Amino acid sequence: GQNIDQPTEMTATEGAIVQINCTYQTSGFNGLFWYQQHAGEAPTFLSYNVLDGLEEKGRFSSFLSRSKGYSYLLLKELQMKDSASYLCAVRVTSGNTPLVFGKGTRLSVIA
Amino acid sequence: DAMVIQNPRYQVTQFGKPVTLSCSQTLNHNVMYWYQQKSSQAPKLLFHYYDKDFNNEADTPDNFQSRRPNTSFCFLDIRSPGLGDAAMYLCATSRGVGEQYFGPGTRLTVT
């Protein structure tokens, strides 16, 4: 089976840095996605990693270690609008296989 | 400009009364997906179309059907909604196995 683990909830302070971890045990691996989902809205794409290392995109960075089955999303200079759920999703094989989503981490940013 | 459009945004139906949710896209993506998402849970893939090829997830109930009459449109038919089918239904598209673009979702209530 496929298993993707993320913390259920996190709280961080405005202006701070927060790291959201994701571990996965899947039958194959062909890329990991991070999505942001505000309450009652659709997920929006944040980042994609397929090779080991860090991908930086503005205030958001995502890291991948394939040997450890581990990724994290790093959010810098937190803003109140970053309060949302963050979904980790794995594409388990090549071809037209869809994504397997984790349950998401609900981040609350407080003043 | 909206790229993945879902109608209606909110749908109320009665127990056992068939309901159809619609999705359209202006991205000309060849893959379209339907997800079910319940509160605080991961999006659960119901089925997807890769071009014209229909792919049903093994655990998708027979109560759920889908139609894709052309590249731009995809429909989700729930033949006999039960109380447990109340959820957010998300449509997504992708070009091949690239990142998925989600619509705003349809929140279904079953009374």
mmCIF file of C-alpha atoms in Angstrom:
data_model
loop_
_atom_site.group_PDB
_atom_site.id
_atom_site.type_symbol
_atom_site.label_atom_id
_atom_site.label_comp_id
_atom_site.label_asym_id
_atom_site.label_seq_id
_atom_site.Cartn_x
_atom_site.Cartn_y
_atom_site.Cartn_z
ATOM 1 C CA GLY A 1 0.000 0.000 0.000
ATOM 2 C CA GLN A 2 0.879 3.650 -0.113
ATOM 3 C CA ASN A 3 1.536 5.624 3.057
ATOM 4 C CA ILE A 4 2.225 9.335 3.369
ATOM 5 C CA ASP A 5 2.642 10.887 6.814
ATOM 6 C CA GLN A 6 2.485 14.523 7.799
ATOM 7 C CA PRO A 7 1.842 16.220 11.135
ATOM 8 C CA THR A 8 -1.830 17.011 11.552
ATOM 9 C CA GLU A 9 -1.450 20.538 12.864
ATOM 10 C CA MET A 10 1.239 23.158 13.421
ATOM 11 C CA THR A 11 1.234 26.671 14.805
ATOM 12 C CA ALA A 12 3.824 29.345 14.080
ATOM 13 C CA THR A 13 4.263 33.064 14.622
ATOM 14 C CA GLU A 14 3.975 35.729 11.964
ATOM 15 C CA GLY A 15 7.425 36.537 10.547
ATOM 16 C CA ALA A 16 8.935 33.256 11.691
ATOM 17 C CA ILE A 17 10.099 30.193 9.731
ATOM 18 C CA VAL A 18 8.238 26.872 9.798
ATOM 19 C CA GLN A 19 9.169 23.465 8.420
ATOM 20 C CA ILE A 20 6.473 20.955 7.513
ATOM 21 C CA ASN A 21 7.721 17.399 7.175
ATOM 22 C CA CYS A 22 6.434 14.593 5.000
ATOM 23 C CA THR A 23 7.552 10.979 4.992
ATOM 24 C CA TYR A 24 6.409 8.442 2.471
ATOM 25 C CA GLN A 25 6.483 4.705 1.916
ATOM 26 C CA THR A 26 5.221 3.996 -1.558
ATOM 27 C CA SER A 27 5.542 1.358 -4.241
ATOM 28 C CA GLY A 28 7.844 3.361 -6.465
ATOM 29 C CA PHE A 29 8.572 7.059 -6.616
ATOM 30 C CA ASN A 30 8.442 9.490 -9.478
ATOM 31 C CA GLY A 31 8.133 12.902 -7.886
ATOM 32 C CA LEU A 32 6.734 14.708 -4.872
ATOM 33 C CA PHE A 33 4.406 17.703 -4.928
ATOM 34 C CA TRP A 34 3.400 20.218 -2.285
ATOM 35 C CA TYR A 35 0.023 21.921 -2.484
ATOM 36 C CA GLN A 36 -1.521 24.677 -0.384
ATOM 37 C CA GLN A 37 -5.227 24.508 0.425
ATOM 38 C CA HIS A 38 -7.119 27.296 2.170
ATOM 39 C CA ALA A 39 -10.266 26.284 4.005
ATOM 40 C CA GLY A 40 -13.116 25.625 1.608
ATOM 41 C CA GLU A 41 -10.953 26.165 -1.448
ATOM 42 C CA ALA A 42 -9.152 23.988 -3.960
ATOM 43 C CA PRO A 43 -5.504 22.976 -3.569
ATOM 44 C CA THR A 44 -2.989 25.134 -5.411
ATOM 45 C CA PHE A 45 0.409 23.913 -6.585
ATOM 46 C CA LEU A 46 3.450 25.094 -4.609
ATOM 47 C CA SER A 47 6.434 22.961 -5.576
ATOM 48 C CA TYR A 48 7.712 19.799 -7.211
ATOM 49 C CA ASN A 49 10.787 17.698 -6.387
ATOM 50 C CA VAL A 50 11.943 14.643 -8.265
ATOM 51 C CA LEU A 51 15.687 14.768 -7.527
ATOM 52 C CA ASP A 52 17.347 15.045 -4.117
ATOM 53 C CA GLY A 53 17.975 18.516 -2.851
ATOM 54 C CA LEU A 54 16.382 21.857 -2.232
ATOM 55 C CA GLU A 55 14.084 23.744 -4.587
ATOM 56 C CA GLU A 56 13.594 27.398 -3.695
ATOM 57 C CA LYS A 57 10.733 29.558 -4.865
ATOM 58 C CA GLY A 58 10.438 32.882 -3.108
ATOM 59 C CA ARG A 59 9.426 32.438 0.525
ATOM 60 C CA PHE A 60 8.785 28.731 -0.017
ATOM 61 C CA SER A 61 11.394 25.995 -0.369
ATOM 62 C CA SER A 62 10.988 22.248 -0.649
ATOM 63 C CA PHE A 63 13.551 19.564 0.075
ATOM 64 C CA LEU A 64 13.657 15.918 -0.954
ATOM 65 C CA SER A 65 15.696 12.914 0.150
ATOM 66 C CA ARG A 66 14.669 9.875 -1.855
ATOM 67 C CA SER A 67 16.843 7.468 0.122
ATOM 68 C CA LYS A 68 15.082 8.501 3.333
ATOM 69 C CA GLY A 69 11.608 8.800 1.818
ATOM 70 C CA TYR A 70 11.453 12.300 3.248
ATOM 71 C CA SER A 71 10.534 15.781 2.171
ATOM 72 C CA TYR A 72 9.918 19.079 3.879
ATOM 73 C CA LEU A 73 8.316 22.358 2.949
ATOM 74 C CA LEU A 74 9.969 25.428 4.438
ATOM 75 C CA LEU A 75 8.005 28.644 4.740
ATOM 76 C CA LYS A 76 9.942 31.811 5.577
ATOM 77 C CA GLU A 77 8.740 35.220 6.755
ATOM 78 C CA LEU A 78 5.362 33.790 7.640
ATOM 79 C CA GLN A 79 2.311 35.874 6.900
ATOM 80 C CA MET A 80 -1.211 35.496 8.251
ATOM 81 C CA LYS A 81 -2.378 34.497 4.774
ATOM 82 C CA ASP A 82 -0.141 31.421 4.964
ATOM 83 C CA SER A 83 -2.640 29.881 7.390
ATOM 84 C CA ALA A 84 -3.847 26.906 5.357
ATOM 85 C CA SER A 85 -3.468 23.161 4.938
ATOM 86 C CA TYR A 86 -0.352 21.936 3.194
ATOM 87 C CA LEU A 87 -0.677 18.688 1.268
ATOM 88 C CA CYS A 88 2.200 16.424 0.363
ATOM 89 C CA ALA A 89 1.515 14.230 -2.684
ATOM 90 C CA VAL A 90 3.621 11.515 -4.311
ATOM 91 C CA ARG A 91 3.532 10.249 -7.871
ATOM 92 C CA VAL A 92 4.298 6.619 -7.293
ATOM 93 C CA THR A 93 5.451 5.471 -10.734
ATOM 94 C CA SER A 94 6.006 6.811 -14.199
ATOM 95 C CA GLY A 95 3.288 6.753 -16.784
ATOM 96 C CA ASN A 96 -0.167 8.129 -16.211
ATOM 97 C CA THR A 97 -0.375 7.221 -12.536
ATOM 98 C CA PRO A 98 -2.111 9.881 -10.511
ATOM 99 C CA LEU A 99 -0.944 11.330 -7.227
ATOM 100 C CA VAL A 100 -1.306 9.869 -3.755
ATOM 101 C CA PHE A 101 -2.057 12.616 -1.243
ATOM 102 C CA GLY A 102 -1.214 12.839 2.420
ATOM 103 C CA LYS A 103 -3.902 14.070 4.814
ATOM 104 C CA GLY A 104 -2.338 17.497 4.985
ATOM 105 C CA THR A 105 -0.880 19.670 7.732
ATOM 106 C CA ARG A 106 -3.071 22.476 9.015
ATOM 107 C CA LEU A 107 -0.837 25.479 9.697
ATOM 108 C CA SER A 108 -2.057 28.318 11.872
ATOM 109 C CA VAL A 109 -0.078 31.556 11.782
ATOM 110 C CA ILE A 110 -0.573 33.714 14.854
ATOM 111 C CA ALA A 111 0.400 37.290 15.571
ATOM 112 C CA ASP B 1 -9.236 33.967 -15.605
ATOM 113 C CA ALA B 2 -10.639 30.712 -14.335
ATOM 114 C CA MET B 3 -8.888 27.737 -15.885
ATOM 115 C CA VAL B 4 -10.748 24.857 -14.230
ATOM 116 C CA ILE B 5 -14.381 25.659 -13.647
ATOM 117 C CA GLN B 6 -16.787 23.660 -11.551
ATOM 118 C CA ASN B 7 -20.523 24.081 -11.402
ATOM 119 C CA PRO B 8 -22.324 24.421 -9.192
ATOM 120 C CA ARG B 9 -20.125 25.535 -6.296
ATOM 121 C CA TYR B 10 -22.720 24.318 -3.811
ATOM 122 C CA GLN B 11 -25.188 21.536 -4.465
ATOM 123 C CA VAL B 12 -27.908 20.225 -2.179
ATOM 124 C CA THR B 13 -29.597 16.976 -3.105
ATOM 125 C CA GLN B 14 -31.938 14.584 -1.412
ATOM 126 C CA PHE B 15 -31.013 11.120 -0.287
ATOM 127 C CA GLY B 16 -31.242 8.821 -3.298
ATOM 128 C CA LYS B 17 -31.853 11.590 -5.848
ATOM 129 C CA PRO B 18 -29.361 11.491 -8.742
ATOM 130 C CA VAL B 19 -27.059 14.459 -9.056
ATOM 131 C CA THR B 20 -24.523 15.556 -11.672
ATOM 132 C CA LEU B 21 -21.516 17.765 -11.039
ATOM 133 C CA SER B 22 -19.722 19.398 -13.943
ATOM 134 C CA CYS B 23 -16.185 20.467 -14.678
ATOM 135 C CA SER B 24 -14.754 22.350 -17.618
ATOM 136 C CA GLN B 25 -11.257 23.520 -18.433
ATOM 137 C CA THR B 26 -9.653 26.067 -20.711
ATOM 138 C CA LEU B 27 -6.137 24.618 -20.391
ATOM 139 C CA ASN B 28 -6.506 21.975 -23.103
ATOM 140 C CA HIS B 29 -5.052 19.426 -20.705
ATOM 141 C CA ASN B 30 -5.424 15.817 -21.726
ATOM 142 C CA VAL B 31 -5.935 14.397 -18.231
ATOM 143 C CA MET B 32 -8.923 15.140 -15.994
ATOM 144 C CA TYR B 33 -9.488 13.874 -12.466
ATOM 145 C CA TRP B 34 -12.320 13.694 -9.952
ATOM 146 C CA TYR B 35 -11.484 13.689 -6.241
ATOM 147 C CA GLN B 36 -13.673 13.409 -3.166
ATOM 148 C CA GLN B 37 -12.469 15.287 -0.091
ATOM 149 C CA LYS B 38 -14.085 15.088 3.319
ATOM 150 C CA SER B 39 -13.275 17.393 6.166
ATOM 151 C CA SER B 40 -9.661 17.174 7.391
ATOM 152 C CA GLN B 41 -8.925 14.319 5.007
ATOM 153 C CA ALA B 42 -6.759 13.943 1.937
ATOM 154 C CA PRO B 43 -8.351 14.258 -1.474
ATOM 155 C CA LYS B 44 -9.378 10.773 -2.544
ATOM 156 C CA LEU B 45 -9.114 9.998 -6.240
ATOM 157 C CA LEU B 46 -12.323 8.550 -7.648
ATOM 158 C CA PHE B 47 -11.319 8.207 -11.299
ATOM 159 C CA HIS B 48 -9.462 9.951 -14.054
ATOM 160 C CA TYR B 49 -9.445 10.214 -17.817
ATOM 161 C CA TYR B 50 -6.122 10.048 -19.597
ATOM 162 C CA ASP B 51 -7.189 11.346 -22.978
ATOM 163 C CA LYS B 52 -10.249 9.193 -23.667
ATOM 164 C CA ASP B 53 -9.104 6.315 -21.500
ATOM 165 C CA PHE B 54 -11.168 5.969 -18.343
ATOM 166 C CA ASN B 55 -9.362 4.805 -15.191
ATOM 167 C CA ASN B 56 -11.505 3.845 -12.229
ATOM 168 C CA GLU B 57 -9.955 3.491 -8.773
ATOM 169 C CA ALA B 58 -10.572 0.050 -7.327
ATOM 170 C CA ASP B 59 -12.403 1.343 -4.274
ATOM 171 C CA THR B 60 -14.646 3.850 -6.038
ATOM 172 C CA PRO B 61 -18.255 2.803 -5.394
ATOM 173 C CA ASP B 62 -20.404 1.837 -8.374
ATOM 174 C CA ASN B 63 -22.710 4.664 -7.325
ATOM 175 C CA PHE B 64 -20.194 7.062 -8.877
ATOM 176 C CA GLN B 65 -19.930 7.357 -12.642
ATOM 177 C CA SER B 66 -18.143 9.747 -14.943
ATOM 178 C CA ARG B 67 -18.434 11.023 -18.491
ATOM 179 C CA ARG B 68 -16.015 12.986 -20.621
ATOM 180 C CA PRO B 69 -17.770 13.968 -23.844
ATOM 181 C CA ASN B 70 -14.818 16.024 -25.080
ATOM 182 C CA THR B 71 -11.440 17.367 -23.966
ATOM 183 C CA SER B 72 -12.907 20.336 -22.137
ATOM 184 C CA PHE B 73 -15.714 18.808 -20.115
ATOM 185 C CA CYS B 74 -16.019 16.090 -17.527
ATOM 186 C CA PHE B 75 -19.024 15.114 -15.431
ATOM 187 C CA LEU B 76 -19.440 13.259 -12.164
ATOM 188 C CA ASP B 77 -22.751 11.436 -11.775
ATOM 189 C CA ILE B 78 -23.839 10.168 -8.380
ATOM 190 C CA ARG B 79 -26.701 7.820 -9.076
ATOM 191 C CA SER B 80 -28.139 7.438 -5.592
ATOM 192 C CA PRO B 81 -26.456 9.784 -3.128
ATOM 193 C CA GLY B 82 -26.218 8.645 0.452
ATOM 194 C CA LEU B 83 -25.488 10.713 3.538
ATOM 195 C CA GLY B 84 -21.905 9.478 3.413
ATOM 196 C CA ASP B 85 -21.411 11.044 0.001
ATOM 197 C CA ALA B 86 -21.607 14.549 1.403
ATOM 198 C CA ALA B 87 -18.185 16.022 0.673
ATOM 199 C CA MET B 88 -16.236 18.476 -1.431
ATOM 200 C CA TYR B 89 -15.762 17.185 -4.980
ATOM 201 C CA LEU B 90 -12.671 18.471 -6.706
ATOM 202 C CA CYS B 91 -11.970 18.364 -10.411
ATOM 203 C CA ALA B 92 -8.361 18.655 -11.555
ATOM 204 C CA THR B 93 -6.514 18.635 -14.858
ATOM 205 C CA SER B 94 -2.956 18.034 -15.964
ATOM 206 C CA ARG B 95 -0.886 17.802 -19.073
ATOM 207 C CA GLY B 96 0.289 14.228 -18.924
ATOM 208 C CA VAL B 97 1.774 13.500 -15.514
ATOM 209 C CA GLY B 98 2.624 17.123 -14.770
ATOM 210 C CA GLU B 99 1.286 19.220 -11.935
ATOM 211 C CA GLN B 100 -2.428 19.150 -11.400
ATOM 212 C CA TYR B 101 -4.580 22.254 -11.562
ATOM 213 C CA PHE B 102 -7.644 22.118 -9.365
ATOM 214 C CA GLY B 103 -11.029 23.693 -9.778
ATOM 215 C CA PRO B 104 -12.704 25.494 -6.857
ATOM 216 C CA GLY B 105 -14.709 22.402 -5.969
ATOM 217 C CA THR B 106 -18.383 21.626 -5.499
ATOM 218 C CA ARG B 107 -19.582 21.156 -1.955
ATOM 219 C CA LEU B 108 -22.311 18.529 -1.934
ATOM 220 C CA THR B 109 -24.869 18.319 0.840
ATOM 221 C CA VAL B 110 -27.212 15.327 1.050
ATOM 222 C CA THR B 111 -30.408 15.805 3.029
#
